[in-house]
Amino acid sequence: MTWTEERVELLKELWGNGKTAADIAEALGGVTRNAVIGKANRLNLSAKGEAKPASVRAEPSAKRPCQWPIGHPGEPDFRFCNKEAAAGKPYCVHHCNLAYQNRDSAAA
DNA sequence: CCCTGATTCGC
DNA sequence: GCGAATCAGG
């Protein structure tokens, strides 16, 4: 298993949202809680308490570009994805799956 | 005993 | 850098 942007973001997301390493590991799949903790540790995480963009539920009528916060608020490179958001979704399909913690009801 | 995260060790 | 094993705390 390789740690891609999606998994790392989901890792930080769930971790910051109060999820335990075991939950995150299971959520990602193919990784054990040790791997999650190890990755989190290497990412200099463990000091959880980040933003929770996944908690922001916008109405399914918002036609705006993907406003997924890339990086951390305060970082000099903090920006938004600004990709093409899915129809009626605040984020692009890519990040929508992350935001809604989608597993099977993929918004393809 | 169970769980948690953190750290260390080997690959 | 990755993951497992191990350590320490709850």
PDB file of C-alpha atoms (C1' of nucleotides) in Angstrom:
ATOM      1  CA  MET A   1       0.000   0.000   0.000  1.00  0.00           C
ATOM      2  CA  THR A   2       1.217   3.468  -0.852  1.00  0.00           C
ATOM      3  CA  TRP A   3       0.285   6.626   0.949  1.00  0.00           C
ATOM      4  CA  THR A   4      -1.343   8.788  -1.685  1.00  0.00           C
ATOM      5  CA  GLU A   5      -2.643  12.342  -1.199  1.00  0.00           C
ATOM      6  CA  GLU A   6      -6.140  11.035  -0.772  1.00  0.00           C
ATOM      7  CA  ARG A   7      -5.236   8.600   1.929  1.00  0.00           C
ATOM      8  CA  VAL A   8      -2.997  11.071   3.713  1.00  0.00           C
ATOM      9  CA  GLU A   9      -5.742  13.688   3.630  1.00  0.00           C
ATOM     10  CA  LEU A  10      -8.308  11.194   4.796  1.00  0.00           C
ATOM     11  CA  LEU A  11      -5.898  10.131   7.490  1.00  0.00           C
ATOM     12  CA  LYS A  12      -5.494  13.695   8.731  1.00  0.00           C
ATOM     13  CA  GLU A  13      -9.172  14.294   8.311  1.00  0.00           C
ATOM     14  CA  LEU A  14     -10.354  11.362  10.382  1.00  0.00           C
ATOM     15  CA  TRP A  15      -7.553  11.801  12.868  1.00  0.00           C
ATOM     16  CA  GLY A  16      -8.374  15.446  13.332  1.00  0.00           C
ATOM     17  CA  ASN A  17     -12.022  14.563  13.614  1.00  0.00           C
ATOM     18  CA  GLY A  18     -11.373  12.474  16.655  1.00  0.00           C
ATOM     19  CA  LYS A  19     -11.133   9.128  14.987  1.00  0.00           C
ATOM     20  CA  THR A  20      -8.792   6.614  16.509  1.00  0.00           C
ATOM     21  CA  ALA A  21      -5.926   5.039  14.614  1.00  0.00           C
ATOM     22  CA  ALA A  22      -7.800   1.745  14.516  1.00  0.00           C
ATOM     23  CA  ASP A  23     -10.839   3.411  12.955  1.00  0.00           C
ATOM     24  CA  ILE A  24      -8.734   5.290  10.447  1.00  0.00           C
ATOM     25  CA  ALA A  25      -6.815   2.157   9.601  1.00  0.00           C
ATOM     26  CA  GLU A  26     -10.042   0.327   8.970  1.00  0.00           C
ATOM     27  CA  ALA A  27     -11.486   3.250   7.050  1.00  0.00           C
ATOM     28  CA  LEU A  28      -8.518   3.340   4.724  1.00  0.00           C
ATOM     29  CA  GLY A  29      -8.265  -0.372   4.508  1.00  0.00           C
ATOM     30  CA  GLY A  30      -5.182  -2.448   3.916  1.00  0.00           C
ATOM     31  CA  VAL A  31      -3.396  -0.738   6.759  1.00  0.00           C
ATOM     32  CA  THR A  32      -3.098  -1.491  10.413  1.00  0.00           C
ATOM     33  CA  ARG A  33      -3.409   1.050  13.177  1.00  0.00           C
ATOM     34  CA  ASN A  34       0.356   0.938  13.509  1.00  0.00           C
ATOM     35  CA  ALA A  35       0.761   2.039   9.926  1.00  0.00           C
ATOM     36  CA  VAL A  36      -1.695   4.879  10.459  1.00  0.00           C
ATOM     37  CA  ILE A  37       0.015   5.999  13.647  1.00  0.00           C
ATOM     38  CA  GLY A  38       3.414   5.606  12.061  1.00  0.00           C
ATOM     39  CA  LYS A  39       2.381   7.711   9.074  1.00  0.00           C
ATOM     40  CA  ALA A  40       0.709  10.267  11.283  1.00  0.00           C
ATOM     41  CA  ASN A  41       3.846  10.427  13.349  1.00  0.00           C
ATOM     42  CA  ARG A  42       6.029  10.960  10.279  1.00  0.00           C
ATOM     43  CA  LEU A  43       3.638  13.630   9.059  1.00  0.00           C
ATOM     44  CA  ASN A  44       4.302  15.328  12.360  1.00  0.00           C
ATOM     45  CA  LEU A  45       0.711  14.761  13.342  1.00  0.00           C
ATOM     46  CA  SER A  46      -0.408  13.390  16.715  1.00  0.00           C
ATOM     47  CA  ALA A  47      -1.166  16.968  17.688  1.00  0.00           C
ATOM     48  CA  LYS A  48      -4.691  16.588  16.444  1.00  0.00           C
ATOM     49  CA  GLY A  49      -6.991  19.567  16.354  1.00  0.00           C
ATOM     50  CA  GLU A  50      -7.228  20.568  12.719  1.00  0.00           C
ATOM     51  CA  ALA A  51     -10.088  21.978  10.729  1.00  0.00           C
ATOM     52  CA  LYS A  52     -13.054  19.870   9.877  1.00  0.00           C
ATOM     53  CA  PRO A  53     -14.113  20.696   6.281  1.00  0.00           C
ATOM     54  CA  ALA A  54     -15.977  17.422   6.178  1.00  0.00           C
ATOM     55  CA  SER A  55     -18.382  18.805   8.731  1.00  0.00           C
ATOM     56  CA  VAL A  56     -19.356  21.648   6.462  1.00  0.00           C
ATOM     57  CA  ARG A  57     -22.441  20.514   4.649  1.00  0.00           C
ATOM     58  CA  ALA A  58     -23.380  22.851   1.862  1.00  0.00           C
ATOM     59  CA  GLU A  59     -26.714  22.653   0.161  1.00  0.00           C
ATOM     60  CA  PRO A  60     -26.804  20.532  -2.997  1.00  0.00           C
ATOM     61  CA  SER A  61     -27.241  23.613  -5.082  1.00  0.00           C
ATOM     62  CA  ALA A  62     -23.935  25.285  -4.598  1.00  0.00           C
ATOM     63  CA  LYS A  63     -22.297  25.649  -7.980  1.00  0.00           C
ATOM     64  CA  ARG A  64     -18.870  26.704  -7.008  1.00  0.00           C
ATOM     65  CA  PRO A  65     -15.418  25.368  -7.655  1.00  0.00           C
ATOM     66  CA  CYS A  66     -13.983  22.810  -5.324  1.00  0.00           C
ATOM     67  CA  GLN A  67     -13.219  24.643  -2.120  1.00  0.00           C
ATOM     68  CA  TRP A  68     -11.376  21.833  -0.481  1.00  0.00           C
ATOM     69  CA  PRO A  69      -8.758  23.310   1.835  1.00  0.00           C
ATOM     70  CA  ILE A  70      -5.389  22.089   0.702  1.00  0.00           C
ATOM     71  CA  GLY A  71      -2.833  22.154   3.453  1.00  0.00           C
ATOM     72  CA  HIS A  72      -3.532  23.788   6.777  1.00  0.00           C
ATOM     73  CA  PRO A  73      -5.204  27.169   7.366  1.00  0.00           C
ATOM     74  CA  GLY A  74      -2.298  29.457   8.140  1.00  0.00           C
ATOM     75  CA  GLU A  75       0.184  27.724   5.927  1.00  0.00           C
ATOM     76  CA  PRO A  76       1.810  29.929   3.278  1.00  0.00           C
ATOM     77  CA  ASP A  77       0.755  27.452   0.642  1.00  0.00           C
ATOM     78  CA  PHE A  78      -2.753  27.050   1.972  1.00  0.00           C
ATOM     79  CA  ARG A  79      -5.100  27.088  -0.970  1.00  0.00           C
ATOM     80  CA  PHE A  80      -8.162  25.448  -2.362  1.00  0.00           C
ATOM     81  CA  CYS A  81      -8.441  22.625  -4.796  1.00  0.00           C
ATOM     82  CA  ASN A  82     -10.556  24.802  -7.091  1.00  0.00           C
ATOM     83  CA  LYS A  83     -11.084  21.953  -9.422  1.00  0.00           C
ATOM     84  CA  GLU A  84     -14.329  21.478 -11.265  1.00  0.00           C
ATOM     85  CA  ALA A  85     -16.922  20.780  -8.579  1.00  0.00           C
ATOM     86  CA  ALA A  86     -19.479  18.105  -9.200  1.00  0.00           C
ATOM     87  CA  ALA A  87     -22.990  19.142 -10.184  1.00  0.00           C
ATOM     88  CA  GLY A  88     -24.750  20.335  -7.025  1.00  0.00           C
ATOM     89  CA  LYS A  89     -21.741  19.605  -4.890  1.00  0.00           C
ATOM     90  CA  PRO A  90     -19.475  22.021  -3.076  1.00  0.00           C
ATOM     91  CA  TYR A  91     -16.446  19.935  -3.867  1.00  0.00           C
ATOM     92  CA  CYS A  92     -15.170  18.141  -6.891  1.00  0.00           C
ATOM     93  CA  VAL A  93     -16.013  14.483  -7.133  1.00  0.00           C
ATOM     94  CA  HIS A  94     -12.526  13.650  -6.003  1.00  0.00           C
ATOM     95  CA  HIS A  95     -12.700  15.504  -2.719  1.00  0.00           C
ATOM     96  CA  CYS A  96     -16.423  14.936  -2.356  1.00  0.00           C
ATOM     97  CA  ASN A  97     -15.666  11.330  -1.600  1.00  0.00           C
ATOM     98  CA  LEU A  98     -13.256  12.432   1.045  1.00  0.00           C
ATOM     99  CA  ALA A  99     -15.530  15.101   2.459  1.00  0.00           C
ATOM    100  CA  TYR A 100     -18.523  12.860   2.760  1.00  0.00           C
ATOM    101  CA  GLN A 101     -16.382   9.960   3.865  1.00  0.00           C
ATOM    102  CA  ASN A 102     -17.967   8.057   1.057  1.00  0.00           C
ATOM    103  CA  ARG A 103     -17.388   4.351   0.811  1.00  0.00           C
ATOM    104  CA  ASP A 104     -19.804   2.958  -1.750  1.00  0.00           C
ATOM    105  CA  SER A 105     -22.272   5.664  -2.665  1.00  0.00           C
ATOM    106  CA  ALA A 106     -19.690   7.247  -4.871  1.00  0.00           C
ATOM    107  CA  ALA A 107     -20.818  10.415  -6.561  1.00  0.00           C
ATOM    108  CA  ALA A 108     -19.494   9.447  -9.910  1.00  0.00           C
TER     109      ALA A 108
ATOM    110  C1'  DC B   1      -8.177  -7.743  30.552  1.00  0.00           C
ATOM    111  C1'  DC B   2      -9.345  -4.249  26.937  1.00  0.00           C
ATOM    112  C1'  DC B   3      -8.273  -0.127  24.594  1.00  0.00           C
ATOM    113  C1'  DT B   4      -5.517   4.212  23.227  1.00  0.00           C
ATOM    114  C1'  DG B   5      -1.412   6.641  21.064  1.00  0.00           C
ATOM    115  C1'  DA B   6       3.906   6.954  20.898  1.00  0.00           C
ATOM    116  C1'  DT B   7       8.118   5.238  20.141  1.00  0.00           C
ATOM    117  C1'  DT B   8      11.545   2.221  18.489  1.00  0.00           C
ATOM    118  C1'  DC B   9      13.448  -1.297  15.351  1.00  0.00           C
ATOM    119  C1'  DG B  10      14.080  -3.711  11.017  1.00  0.00           C
ATOM    120  C1'  DC B  11      13.130  -3.763   6.131  1.00  0.00           C
TER     121       DC B  11
ATOM    122  C1'  DG C   1       9.591   6.180   4.312  1.00  0.00           C
ATOM    123  C1'  DC C   2       6.995   2.021   5.426  1.00  0.00           C
ATOM    124  C1'  DG C   3       5.151  -1.134   8.628  1.00  0.00           C
ATOM    125  C1'  DA C   4       5.295  -4.154  12.685  1.00  0.00           C
ATOM    126  C1'  DA C   5       6.727  -4.796  17.196  1.00  0.00           C
ATOM    127  C1'  DT C   6       7.097  -3.046  21.254  1.00  0.00           C
ATOM    128  C1'  DC C   7       6.467   0.328  25.133  1.00  0.00           C
ATOM    129  C1'  DA C   8       3.775   3.182  28.213  1.00  0.00           C
ATOM    130  C1'  DG C   9      -0.626   5.167  29.735  1.00  0.00           C
ATOM    131  C1'  DG C  10      -5.892   4.943  30.434  1.00  0.00           C
TER     132       DG C  10
END
